[in-house]
Amino acid sequence: MPHATRRGFLRSVLGATAAVALVPEAASAAAGAAAAAPAGDPPASLDLWVNGKAVRVTPGPTETTLELVRERLGLTGTKHGCGHGACGACTVLVDGASVASCLHPASHLGGRHLETVETFADGAKLHPMQRAFAAEDALQCGYCTPGFVTEAVAFFARWRAEKGRVAPSRDEVAGALAGHLCRCGAYGAIYAAVQAACAGQYDEDSAVAPPRVEAVEKVTGRARYTVDVRLEGQLEGVLFRSPHASAILRRLDLAPALKVPGVRGAVALAEVGARARFVGHEIAVLAAESREAARAGLAAIVAEWEVLPAAITLAAARAPGAPVVFEPHATMPLGAELPTTPAKWSGNARGPTDLSIGGRPGAVPRALADASVVLVEDTWTTEPLCHTALEPHAALAMWQDNGLDVWLSTQAVTAMADDLAEVFGLTRDRVRVHTEHVGGGFGAKASFDIQIKACVEIAKVTGRAVRLVLDRPGELTVAIRAGQEANLRVGAKADGSPAGLDLEAYGHGGACIGNSMGILFRLLYPFAEKRLQEWDIASNTPPTRPMRGPGGFPALFALEGAMDELATKLGKDTLALRRGWDPNPVRNRLYDRVEALPLWKDRPQSGQTGRFRRGVGLANGAWMYFLQGNTEVQAEVADGLIVLRTAAQDMGNGTRTVIAETAARVLGADRSLFRVELGESSFPTGPMSAGSRTTASIVPAVEDALTQLAADLASRAGRALGLQQAKAAPGGVAHAGGLAPWADVLKVAPRMSRIGHRRHDHAPYFLPFAIANLSIGNHLGVAVQVAEVEVDTWLGRVRVLRTWTGVGVGHIAVPRLARSQVEGGVIQGVGAALYEARLVDPVTGGLVSANLEDYRVPGIADAPEMAVEFDEAGYEDVLGGGIGLSELVAVPVAASIANAVRAATGWAPRALPLRPDRVLAGVSA
Amino acid sequence: MSDVRHPTLRAQAIWGERRAGGTDVMDRLHHGRIAAPIVDLRDVPGLDGVGPAPGGGLRVGSAVRLAELAADERVRAGWPALADAAGGLANPQIRNVATFGGSLLQRTRCAWFRSPDFRCYKAGGTGCPAAGVDHPWHAPLSTGPCVAPHPSTLALALLAFDAKVEIEPRGLIEVAALYGDGMAAGAEHTVTEEELLVAAILPPPRPGAVSGWFRVASRGRAEWPLVEVILHLAPGFARVAVGGMHSVPARVPELEAALLAGAPLDPVVATLAASAPHASTSTRTKFPQLARAVEIVVARLGGVPAALPAPSFAPPAVPAPATPAPRGRR
């Protein structure tokens, strides 16, 4: 049986036990240390300048500048992103010109001046561009930031020399930064930062702290990610994967790999007789002194397969007589975050899972069959997408001090430590997970993955520290969300009132189950009868996992597209129809704001005929309110400060800043009075950052901790200072003689600590019990998304020009960061709507979009001008006054863009992404 | 591990994967697509520089960086489409190191070739796994075994300007001869392991000539083309070089004739589409995109220059200042 963890099954079907674990014998290990010298030119030493200092190095024959900078010189600010010259995370300056260091031979650096992100600040004095990035919040996870900053610094120098203190246009900024990708989607603020810095607004230091607590670390390259951690003698781990989409492993011989110089150990992750169900299925792990040696080891592994017929595409998996992906009683990884309900299998189809509302059998079909009903009926499809965090999945494991240390790029510090303890049979205190900064996650790093287990296993076998970082094709194989197909019928009576909604949904999630979207159809338009049925269609492609708003954007693409068309058929205004169907007061207040927007009021009319046609589309978003009830935050007085700790993580979502700002608000104190420490599993229980739960879980716990601590401080420090009638008040301790500011109180306070808890809301929850510590509250997040597009009807290209997002989630903990997160959701929605699709070969199941040229995420030139507004009322019975928004704001974007394309052209898209060929075929039809 | 040599003589810069800027070679090295030892051109003399060619044209060394090429005033004045394309393709970090020669001789960007999960003809395998798949980036007009479009935008400029390339020891050859007919499954060009691409020779600008580049792509910048065109027009003269459609850089004489005749382009591309060997659902739209792209460039260049014989005393027209590459902007 596979290992059950707290959140379902270990994600590999094969991930049972280590069938074989091997290390080389001492003699061959010694031989490996003296690897044969290459036959090309002997290594030559080079003299160069690195950040102004003369350096002599002797690079290896194929060493890249990135390897030289990171591994040899230890300058880890420069990041490895795509390895392909497309993402820009590795950008350095060579003689002042930006260069993709991952592709730049180190041997070309002789006599050159090399500059990395570490050199731009002069001590504590930041470069104007660094100040601008920090002050404008032009970053989230921060992994791409050193590359952006480096490029922008070079641009700044050129621009100032040529133009002086003037702001460049958006187009000029886009041209300069075209070679950089920010998956968090900070482009709006990046435009602002570059323009403002060039115009001279950041030439001087400012006393104002940047909105994001760790901004300075991120713009200087000091922020340390899992991939940046180096331990003495660490090995590089790599995975051996199945080359077949469906095959039974008949023989696996790791011994030849151990004879490869530098290889230090190998562990089988699959037993002979196990079945691989997708190309890339993890079969074995090995560790070696270098990545090159590890790759050579991989090539030496002998595996024999009985290749079986495979079902790759949705159509093939559904065809009569299709090869069956899961035989009876097979272990099926979960694609969803929550357990699925039991359902029947028929071939590769599992279902239906019935989520209907009302539940009178046949009621909806009968209602929709009425001849007077106005009906929109069709099929909407989306393709599998990749999360594409720029920091790939990364782990560094070391067994030491009678326990296990794992540096991990994860969205779930606490849960990973729990899982590691359980899987490896350790007490929880002997597992130490460390996660200082996380280079993006978006749902991909929330589960206990086979590669984490593999890394820890091989570290145990070799007795060494082992780092396992997925390469980009591996990342694009592990981090996938399901494609979806919605067969949807929405009907209205002649008076415009709802007649019924009928959904048959099919999740295409590869070799896993639980890829649902039907639940989304319950969140909007709460009328009495909806028939909602859904199926998983299994195929021989990699199992998927939740991505920011799982099922959300495909569901709303269908539902909000249908609503738009229904309004047209009814001859009603699209907003008026929605108002009539959804009485949510927050939503109706947002509708009021939409109606006042020039973007909406002055939208272009239909019937345009020129080459470029503009349209404005609208879509509703809704998401659930999740919280993690066991969340704890510790507040401790130390060093004249209050240190706030929780075993949570910040992946760019702003956890640190939310804690610090909430603490400052509770005490009425400056943020500088607090230090936030995250990312250690030894800290009190922290929430996962998944299901938009972080802020909703943490804010009340911070309030609780500081309310307690403030009261204690007032009494104990009050005694120490001899204050009469001391009690906590905004700004300090109020007493008979006035107010003692917190800074003074903390100077005399004894070391003390309080734990704050995330208590139950005053209101009941939607479910009376928690699932894996996750509670579902009785509120919905509300978003209304408006997008303006320009469609080039000659070439089929769609550009999103402007967007407006109205968000109702109650109190916003940190407005500036919330806006950044909303804008990131918009950018990711642009990607889903226009560019992104994970492509596999329909015959072999191999990965076609295996890099960041062929998997297309939006660049800065694709970012619209974005406006964001918050409606903060209506969530007063929630502790902290507000709920999460990350997923909420990501789900309606693609639908609003598709509706805008229809408004511009009259053509209603049915399949995403809206590639030029599809658009051109659509508008020409 | 690949061996790397750094020869210091042109005659020694043979036998292996030639590496100039490294933006293609290093990428392929990381993905196991380098079979031969690497011959680094860092120390090889005589490949640099832009300078006058005998007879009034321009000689562009194969080691000239794309960013230098784009900024070169002589190129901008006389062959503006070449400068535009060099300054608009890829992204700044690539253009700062990638070379002119590397751009001409880079290997295909086909997703199947670049993925570690396949071994096609060009990766030493025996077939084309992509041929049967409907993929919007395929080349519908490929007549050879490989369905990927040729990746070199600058080759289109050379075709449009009737340039020649200097190959040692072969000599000065036509651009068409550099690329062959696309029937060779394993290679993107005809330069053998014993040969070295040294330079390209651009003939002098024609009187009254104008030229322009346009790329049809999905994302706004740093994006490979679905279709792209380079037009070189002068009185009574038209060159239309087309990318994204063929497995080798190609001129489309039918479009050139239509431009000179003032005939509509849609029938021309419809004829091409009708006989396209690899047209599929998602590549069929490349044909109208091609016609529109040509029209867009023609409009930007102020129309097809009238075919009146230019008076012999008239000075050559100064080409319009190059505009940055448009990408869907109006």
PDB file of C-alpha atoms in Angstrom, chain A residues 312-313 383 839-846 848-849 915, chain B residues 110-112 118 128-140 147-148 277-283:
ATOM      1  CA  ILE A 312      -2.896  10.091 -23.949  1.00  0.00           C
ATOM      2  CA  THR A 313      -5.483  12.575 -25.090  1.00  0.00           C
ATOM      3  CA  GLU A 383      -6.199  22.631 -21.500  1.00  0.00           C
ATOM      4  CA  LEU A 839       1.274  20.137 -24.729  1.00  0.00           C
ATOM      5  CA  VAL A 840       2.061  16.462 -24.871  1.00  0.00           C
ATOM      6  CA  ASP A 841       2.713  14.320 -27.879  1.00  0.00           C
ATOM      7  CA  PRO A 842      -0.581  12.575 -28.616  1.00  0.00           C
ATOM      8  CA  VAL A 843       1.169   9.327 -29.521  1.00  0.00           C
ATOM      9  CA  THR A 844       3.977   8.950 -27.003  1.00  0.00           C
ATOM     10  CA  GLY A 845       2.755  11.193 -24.197  1.00  0.00           C
ATOM     11  CA  GLY A 846       6.140  12.921 -24.124  1.00  0.00           C
ATOM     12  CA  VAL A 848       6.262  18.913 -26.008  1.00  0.00           C
ATOM     13  CA  SER A 849       6.123  22.229 -24.136  1.00  0.00           C
ATOM     14  CA  ARG A 915      -4.221  31.483 -29.743  1.00  0.00           C
TER      15      ARG A 915
ATOM     16  CA  CYS B 110      10.990  22.882 -32.864  1.00  0.00           C
ATOM     17  CA  ALA B 111       9.469  21.957 -29.502  1.00  0.00           C
ATOM     18  CA  TRP B 112       9.983  18.250 -30.191  1.00  0.00           C
ATOM     19  CA  PHE B 118      11.994  12.877 -28.242  1.00  0.00           C
ATOM     20  CA  CYS B 128       9.726  13.253 -37.184  1.00  0.00           C
ATOM     21  CA  PRO B 129       7.392  12.720 -34.216  1.00  0.00           C
ATOM     22  CA  ALA B 130       5.832  16.113 -34.858  1.00  0.00           C
ATOM     23  CA  ALA B 131       4.744  15.488 -38.434  1.00  0.00           C
ATOM     24  CA  GLY B 132       1.354  14.050 -37.609  1.00  0.00           C
ATOM     25  CA  VAL B 133       0.481  16.548 -34.906  1.00  0.00           C
ATOM     26  CA  ASP B 134      -1.582  19.675 -35.424  1.00  0.00           C
ATOM     27  CA  HIS B 135       0.671  22.328 -33.935  1.00  0.00           C
ATOM     28  CA  PRO B 136       0.334  26.059 -34.628  1.00  0.00           C
ATOM     29  CA  TRP B 137       4.080  26.595 -34.912  1.00  0.00           C
ATOM     30  CA  HIS B 138       4.594  24.035 -37.671  1.00  0.00           C
ATOM     31  CA  ALA B 139       5.633  25.016 -41.197  1.00  0.00           C
ATOM     32  CA  PRO B 140       2.769  24.234 -43.550  1.00  0.00           C
ATOM     33  CA  VAL B 147       7.896  20.133 -40.305  1.00  0.00           C
ATOM     34  CA  ALA B 148       9.488  22.837 -38.153  1.00  0.00           C
ATOM     35  CA  PRO B 277       2.012  19.673 -47.721  1.00  0.00           C
ATOM     36  CA  HIS B 278       1.540  20.200 -43.978  1.00  0.00           C
ATOM     37  CA  ALA B 279      -1.454  22.487 -43.642  1.00  0.00           C
ATOM     38  CA  SER B 280      -3.470  21.602 -40.569  1.00  0.00           C
ATOM     39  CA  THR B 281      -6.314  23.153 -38.648  1.00  0.00           C
ATOM     40  CA  SER B 282      -4.024  25.420 -36.698  1.00  0.00           C
ATOM     41  CA  THR B 283      -1.505  26.245 -39.443  1.00  0.00           C
TER      42      THR B 283
END
